[in-house]
Amino acid sequence: MAMFLTRRAEFSASHVCSNPSLSEAENQALYGLAANPHGHGHNYVVEVTVEGETDPVTGMVFDLRELKQVLNDQVIEPMDHRFLNREVAPFDRVPPTTENVALEIWNRLKPRLDRPGLRLANVRLYETPDLYVDYRGEPCS
Ligand SMILES: [Zn+2]
């Protein structure tokens, strides 16, 4: 499998970078202004990449409509215009950093995209135009 297909989508959400198991002072020290309990917003951009074989009949790696639908159902609908810490599990317990939001998106998409001849290859999440993370589901070594 060597063809990589990427779809980009946007959603707006607010969050507080804080860990509920730490004190407010500890969270302020760790996350600075991002720990302000009243929250702040981002226009997130997510790029989802699948790897697959190009079907010789359709000439496609994957049905683009299905990819859009899965992304909509699993990520955009549940997260767009939400206060992540209060409205989207697991961010009531886990700090919604860029890293953790990307991981959650991966976990939501993986079981719906992996199938014979296709696998979720990468989730890229931009929190700002200058900051993004890539998650590929590979452990650190
Ligand atoms: Zn933020």
JSON list of C-alpha atoms and ligand atoms in Angstrom, two decimals:
[
{"chain": "A", "resi": 1, "resn": "MET", "atom": "CA", "xyz": [0.00, 0.00, 0.00]},
{"chain": "A", "resi": 2, "resn": "ALA", "atom": "CA", "xyz": [1.68, 3.20, -1.05]},
{"chain": "A", "resi": 3, "resn": "MET", "atom": "CA", "xyz": [-1.01, 5.70, -1.93]},
{"chain": "A", "resi": 4, "resn": "PHE", "atom": "CA", "xyz": [-1.79, 8.28, 0.72]},
{"chain": "A", "resi": 5, "resn": "LEU", "atom": "CA", "xyz": [-5.08, 10.15, 0.57]},
{"chain": "A", "resi": 6, "resn": "THR", "atom": "CA", "xyz": [-5.69, 13.16, 2.82]},
{"chain": "A", "resi": 7, "resn": "ARG", "atom": "CA", "xyz": [-8.86, 14.99, 3.66]},
{"chain": "A", "resi": 8, "resn": "ARG", "atom": "CA", "xyz": [-8.86, 18.31, 5.52]},
{"chain": "A", "resi": 9, "resn": "ALA", "atom": "CA", "xyz": [-11.68, 19.65, 7.70]},
{"chain": "A", "resi": 10, "resn": "GLU", "atom": "CA", "xyz": [-12.10, 22.49, 10.17]},
{"chain": "A", "resi": 11, "resn": "PHE", "atom": "CA", "xyz": [-13.88, 22.88, 13.44]},
{"chain": "A", "resi": 12, "resn": "SER", "atom": "CA", "xyz": [-14.00, 25.59, 16.09]},
{"chain": "A", "resi": 13, "resn": "ALA", "atom": "CA", "xyz": [-13.86, 24.69, 19.75]},
{"chain": "A", "resi": 14, "resn": "SER", "atom": "CA", "xyz": [-12.88, 26.19, 23.05]},
{"chain": "A", "resi": 15, "resn": "HIS", "atom": "CA", "xyz": [-10.87, 24.58, 25.80]},
{"chain": "A", "resi": 16, "resn": "VAL", "atom": "CA", "xyz": [-8.93, 25.07, 28.99]},
{"chain": "A", "resi": 17, "resn": "CYS", "atom": "CA", "xyz": [-5.53, 23.45, 29.18]},
{"chain": "A", "resi": 18, "resn": "SER", "atom": "CA", "xyz": [-5.67, 22.04, 32.67]},
{"chain": "A", "resi": 19, "resn": "ASN", "atom": "CA", "xyz": [-5.52, 18.69, 34.34]},
{"chain": "A", "resi": 20, "resn": "PRO", "atom": "CA", "xyz": [-8.36, 18.22, 36.83]},
{"chain": "A", "resi": 21, "resn": "SER", "atom": "CA", "xyz": [-6.09, 16.19, 39.09]},
{"chain": "A", "resi": 22, "resn": "LEU", "atom": "CA", "xyz": [-3.77, 19.21, 39.60]},
{"chain": "A", "resi": 23, "resn": "SER", "atom": "CA", "xyz": [-4.38, 22.42, 41.56]},
{"chain": "A", "resi": 24, "resn": "GLU", "atom": "CA", "xyz": [-5.17, 25.70, 39.79]},
{"chain": "A", "resi": 25, "resn": "ALA", "atom": "CA", "xyz": [-1.68, 26.99, 40.71]},
{"chain": "A", "resi": 26, "resn": "GLU", "atom": "CA", "xyz": [-0.03, 23.86, 39.29]},
{"chain": "A", "resi": 27, "resn": "ASN", "atom": "CA", "xyz": [-2.06, 24.17, 36.10]},
{"chain": "A", "resi": 28, "resn": "GLN", "atom": "CA", "xyz": [-1.14, 27.87, 35.77]},
{"chain": "A", "resi": 29, "resn": "ALA", "atom": "CA", "xyz": [2.53, 26.97, 36.17]},
{"chain": "A", "resi": 30, "resn": "LEU", "atom": "CA", "xyz": [2.29, 24.20, 33.56]},
{"chain": "A", "resi": 31, "resn": "TYR", "atom": "CA", "xyz": [0.08, 25.75, 30.91]},
{"chain": "A", "resi": 32, "resn": "GLY", "atom": "CA", "xyz": [0.28, 29.52, 31.57]},
{"chain": "A", "resi": 33, "resn": "LEU", "atom": "CA", "xyz": [-2.52, 31.60, 30.02]},
{"chain": "A", "resi": 34, "resn": "ALA", "atom": "CA", "xyz": [-3.99, 28.49, 28.37]},
{"chain": "A", "resi": 35, "resn": "ALA", "atom": "CA", "xyz": [-5.05, 27.36, 31.87]},
{"chain": "A", "resi": 36, "resn": "ASN", "atom": "CA", "xyz": [-7.43, 30.32, 32.30]},
{"chain": "A", "resi": 37, "resn": "PRO", "atom": "CA", "xyz": [-10.54, 28.52, 33.61]},
{"chain": "A", "resi": 38, "resn": "HIS", "atom": "CA", "xyz": [-12.85, 30.62, 31.41]},
{"chain": "A", "resi": 39, "resn": "GLY", "atom": "CA", "xyz": [-11.35, 29.01, 28.33]},
{"chain": "A", "resi": 40, "resn": "HIS", "atom": "CA", "xyz": [-10.32, 30.24, 24.91]},
{"chain": "A", "resi": 41, "resn": "GLY", "atom": "CA", "xyz": [-11.06, 29.15, 21.37]},
{"chain": "A", "resi": 42, "resn": "HIS", "atom": "CA", "xyz": [-9.25, 27.76, 18.37]},
{"chain": "A", "resi": 43, "resn": "ASN", "atom": "CA", "xyz": [-10.12, 27.19, 14.75]},
{"chain": "A", "resi": 44, "resn": "TYR", "atom": "CA", "xyz": [-8.76, 23.68, 14.50]},
{"chain": "A", "resi": 45, "resn": "VAL", "atom": "CA", "xyz": [-7.79, 22.16, 11.17]},
{"chain": "A", "resi": 46, "resn": "VAL", "atom": "CA", "xyz": [-7.59, 18.39, 10.99]},
{"chain": "A", "resi": 47, "resn": "GLU", "atom": "CA", "xyz": [-6.00, 16.46, 8.14]},
{"chain": "A", "resi": 48, "resn": "VAL", "atom": "CA", "xyz": [-6.80, 12.77, 8.04]},
{"chain": "A", "resi": 49, "resn": "THR", "atom": "CA", "xyz": [-4.61, 10.56, 5.87]},
{"chain": "A", "resi": 50, "resn": "VAL", "atom": "CA", "xyz": [-5.48, 7.03, 4.85]},
{"chain": "A", "resi": 51, "resn": "GLU", "atom": "CA", "xyz": [-3.10, 4.64, 3.13]},
{"chain": "A", "resi": 52, "resn": "GLY", "atom": "CA", "xyz": [-4.39, 2.13, 0.66]},
{"chain": "A", "resi": 53, "resn": "GLU", "atom": "CA", "xyz": [-4.23, 0.51, -2.70]},
{"chain": "A", "resi": 54, "resn": "THR", "atom": "CA", "xyz": [-5.72, 2.23, -5.70]},
{"chain": "A", "resi": 55, "resn": "ASP", "atom": "CA", "xyz": [-8.64, 0.11, -6.84]},
{"chain": "A", "resi": 56, "resn": "PRO", "atom": "CA", "xyz": [-7.99, -0.82, -10.48]},
{"chain": "A", "resi": 57, "resn": "VAL", "atom": "CA", "xyz": [-11.66, -0.45, -11.38]},
{"chain": "A", "resi": 58, "resn": "THR", "atom": "CA", "xyz": [-12.57, 2.80, -9.60]},
{"chain": "A", "resi": 59, "resn": "GLY", "atom": "CA", "xyz": [-9.12, 4.38, -9.67]},
{"chain": "A", "resi": 60, "resn": "MET", "atom": "CA", "xyz": [-9.66, 5.39, -6.04]},
{"chain": "A", "resi": 61, "resn": "VAL", "atom": "CA", "xyz": [-8.04, 4.51, -2.74]},
{"chain": "A", "resi": 62, "resn": "PHE", "atom": "CA", "xyz": [-11.23, 5.09, -0.80]},
{"chain": "A", "resi": 63, "resn": "ASP", "atom": "CA", "xyz": [-14.70, 6.48, -1.32]},
{"chain": "A", "resi": 64, "resn": "LEU", "atom": "CA", "xyz": [-14.25, 10.21, -0.71]},
{"chain": "A", "resi": 65, "resn": "ARG", "atom": "CA", "xyz": [-17.87, 10.63, 0.35]},
{"chain": "A", "resi": 66, "resn": "GLU", "atom": "CA", "xyz": [-17.49, 7.94, 2.99]},
{"chain": "A", "resi": 67, "resn": "LEU", "atom": "CA", "xyz": [-14.27, 9.53, 4.29]},
{"chain": "A", "resi": 68, "resn": "LYS", "atom": "CA", "xyz": [-16.04, 12.89, 4.58]},
{"chain": "A", "resi": 69, "resn": "GLN", "atom": "CA", "xyz": [-19.00, 11.26, 6.31]},
{"chain": "A", "resi": 70, "resn": "VAL", "atom": "CA", "xyz": [-16.86, 9.39, 8.85]},
{"chain": "A", "resi": 71, "resn": "LEU", "atom": "CA", "xyz": [-14.90, 12.56, 9.63]},
{"chain": "A", "resi": 72, "resn": "ASN", "atom": "CA", "xyz": [-18.13, 14.51, 10.01]},
{"chain": "A", "resi": 73, "resn": "ASP", "atom": "CA", "xyz": [-19.82, 11.93, 12.24]},
{"chain": "A", "resi": 74, "resn": "GLN", "atom": "CA", "xyz": [-16.85, 11.17, 14.48]},
{"chain": "A", "resi": 75, "resn": "VAL", "atom": "CA", "xyz": [-15.07, 14.52, 14.76]},
{"chain": "A", "resi": 76, "resn": "ILE", "atom": "CA", "xyz": [-16.78, 17.58, 13.31]},
{"chain": "A", "resi": 77, "resn": "GLU", "atom": "CA", "xyz": [-20.31, 17.00, 14.63]},
{"chain": "A", "resi": 78, "resn": "PRO", "atom": "CA", "xyz": [-19.23, 16.06, 18.17]},
{"chain": "A", "resi": 79, "resn": "MET", "atom": "CA", "xyz": [-16.50, 18.72, 18.52]},
{"chain": "A", "resi": 80, "resn": "ASP", "atom": "CA", "xyz": [-17.53, 21.77, 16.46]},
{"chain": "A", "resi": 81, "resn": "HIS", "atom": "CA", "xyz": [-18.68, 24.71, 18.59]},
{"chain": "A", "resi": 82, "resn": "ARG", "atom": "CA", "xyz": [-18.11, 22.75, 21.81]},
{"chain": "A", "resi": 83, "resn": "PHE", "atom": "CA", "xyz": [-16.34, 23.53, 25.04]},
{"chain": "A", "resi": 84, "resn": "LEU", "atom": "CA", "xyz": [-14.14, 20.45, 24.90]},
{"chain": "A", "resi": 85, "resn": "ASN", "atom": "CA", "xyz": [-13.52, 20.14, 28.65]},
{"chain": "A", "resi": 86, "resn": "ARG", "atom": "CA", "xyz": [-17.23, 20.12, 29.45]},
{"chain": "A", "resi": 87, "resn": "GLU", "atom": "CA", "xyz": [-18.91, 18.64, 26.41]},
{"chain": "A", "resi": 88, "resn": "VAL", "atom": "CA", "xyz": [-16.59, 16.10, 24.81]},
{"chain": "A", "resi": 89, "resn": "ALA", "atom": "CA", "xyz": [-15.30, 13.02, 26.59]},
{"chain": "A", "resi": 90, "resn": "PRO", "atom": "CA", "xyz": [-12.58, 12.26, 27.61]},
{"chain": "A", "resi": 91, "resn": "PHE", "atom": "CA", "xyz": [-11.62, 15.91, 28.07]},
{"chain": "A", "resi": 92, "resn": "ASP", "atom": "CA", "xyz": [-13.49, 16.17, 31.35]},
{"chain": "A", "resi": 93, "resn": "ARG", "atom": "CA", "xyz": [-10.62, 14.01, 32.68]},
{"chain": "A", "resi": 94, "resn": "VAL", "atom": "CA", "xyz": [-7.78, 14.51, 30.17]},
{"chain": "A", "resi": 95, "resn": "PRO", "atom": "CA", "xyz": [-6.31, 17.92, 29.30]},
{"chain": "A", "resi": 96, "resn": "PRO", "atom": "CA", "xyz": [-7.39, 18.83, 25.74]},
{"chain": "A", "resi": 97, "resn": "THR", "atom": "CA", "xyz": [-3.93, 19.71, 24.47]},
{"chain": "A", "resi": 98, "resn": "THR", "atom": "CA", "xyz": [-3.28, 19.50, 20.74]},
{"chain": "A", "resi": 99, "resn": "GLU", "atom": "CA", "xyz": [-1.62, 16.13, 21.37]},
{"chain": "A", "resi": 100, "resn": "ASN", "atom": "CA", "xyz": [-4.57, 14.69, 23.26]},
{"chain": "A", "resi": 101, "resn": "VAL", "atom": "CA", "xyz": [-7.18, 16.02, 20.81]},
{"chain": "A", "resi": 102, "resn": "ALA", "atom": "CA", "xyz": [-5.23, 14.44, 17.92]},
{"chain": "A", "resi": 103, "resn": "LEU", "atom": "CA", "xyz": [-5.04, 11.15, 19.82]},
{"chain": "A", "resi": 104, "resn": "GLU", "atom": "CA", "xyz": [-8.79, 11.23, 20.48]},
{"chain": "A", "resi": 105, "resn": "ILE", "atom": "CA", "xyz": [-9.49, 11.92, 16.80]},
{"chain": "A", "resi": 106, "resn": "TRP", "atom": "CA", "xyz": [-7.26, 8.96, 15.91]},
{"chain": "A", "resi": 107, "resn": "ASN", "atom": "CA", "xyz": [-9.08, 6.69, 18.36]},
{"chain": "A", "resi": 108, "resn": "ARG", "atom": "CA", "xyz": [-12.47, 7.71, 16.96]},
{"chain": "A", "resi": 109, "resn": "LEU", "atom": "CA", "xyz": [-11.47, 7.24, 13.31]},
{"chain": "A", "resi": 110, "resn": "LYS", "atom": "CA", "xyz": [-9.26, 4.16, 13.45]},
{"chain": "A", "resi": 111, "resn": "PRO", "atom": "CA", "xyz": [-11.97, 1.50, 13.93]},
{"chain": "A", "resi": 112, "resn": "ARG", "atom": "CA", "xyz": [-14.09, 3.07, 11.18]},
{"chain": "A", "resi": 113, "resn": "LEU", "atom": "CA", "xyz": [-11.40, 3.36, 8.55]},
{"chain": "A", "resi": 114, "resn": "ASP", "atom": "CA", "xyz": [-9.16, 0.32, 9.00]},
{"chain": "A", "resi": 115, "resn": "ARG", "atom": "CA", "xyz": [-10.22, -2.54, 6.75]},
{"chain": "A", "resi": 116, "resn": "PRO", "atom": "CA", "xyz": [-8.58, -4.90, 4.27]},
{"chain": "A", "resi": 117, "resn": "GLY", "atom": "CA", "xyz": [-6.54, -2.77, 1.85]},
{"chain": "A", "resi": 118, "resn": "LEU", "atom": "CA", "xyz": [-6.93, 0.44, 3.85]},
{"chain": "A", "resi": 119, "resn": "ARG", "atom": "CA", "xyz": [-5.59, 1.87, 7.09]},
{"chain": "A", "resi": 120, "resn": "LEU", "atom": "CA", "xyz": [-5.62, 5.17, 8.91]},
{"chain": "A", "resi": 121, "resn": "ALA", "atom": "CA", "xyz": [-2.06, 6.42, 8.42]},
{"chain": "A", "resi": 122, "resn": "ASN", "atom": "CA", "xyz": [-1.90, 9.87, 10.01]},
{"chain": "A", "resi": 123, "resn": "VAL", "atom": "CA", "xyz": [-3.90, 12.47, 11.88]},
{"chain": "A", "resi": 124, "resn": "ARG", "atom": "CA", "xyz": [-2.52, 16.00, 11.66]},
{"chain": "A", "resi": 125, "resn": "LEU", "atom": "CA", "xyz": [-4.15, 18.56, 13.90]},
{"chain": "A", "resi": 126, "resn": "TYR", "atom": "CA", "xyz": [-3.43, 22.28, 13.65]},
{"chain": "A", "resi": 127, "resn": "GLU", "atom": "CA", "xyz": [-4.31, 24.28, 16.74]},
{"chain": "A", "resi": 128, "resn": "THR", "atom": "CA", "xyz": [-3.02, 27.45, 15.05]},
{"chain": "A", "resi": 129, "resn": "PRO", "atom": "CA", "xyz": [-1.49, 27.95, 11.59]},
{"chain": "A", "resi": 130, "resn": "ASP", "atom": "CA", "xyz": [1.92, 27.78, 13.30]},
{"chain": "A", "resi": 131, "resn": "LEU", "atom": "CA", "xyz": [1.39, 24.75, 15.52]},
{"chain": "A", "resi": 132, "resn": "TYR", "atom": "CA", "xyz": [0.39, 21.21, 14.65]},
{"chain": "A", "resi": 133, "resn": "VAL", "atom": "CA", "xyz": [0.94, 17.65, 15.74]},
{"chain": "A", "resi": 134, "resn": "ASP", "atom": "CA", "xyz": [1.06, 14.45, 13.71]},
{"chain": "A", "resi": 135, "resn": "TYR", "atom": "CA", "xyz": [-0.10, 11.18, 15.22]},
{"chain": "A", "resi": 136, "resn": "ARG", "atom": "CA", "xyz": [0.53, 7.85, 13.52]},
{"chain": "A", "resi": 137, "resn": "GLY", "atom": "CA", "xyz": [-0.29, 5.47, 16.30]},
{"chain": "A", "resi": 138, "resn": "GLU", "atom": "CA", "xyz": [3.27, 4.25, 16.58]},
{"chain": "A", "resi": 139, "resn": "PRO", "atom": "CA", "xyz": [4.86, 3.85, 19.97]},
{"chain": "A", "resi": 140, "resn": "CYS", "atom": "CA", "xyz": [8.00, 5.81, 20.82]},
{"chain": "A", "resi": 141, "resn": "SER", "atom": "CA", "xyz": [11.10, 3.66, 20.63]},
{"chain": "B", "resi": 1, "resn": "ZN", "atom": "ZN", "xyz": [-5.60, 26.60, 23.44]}
]
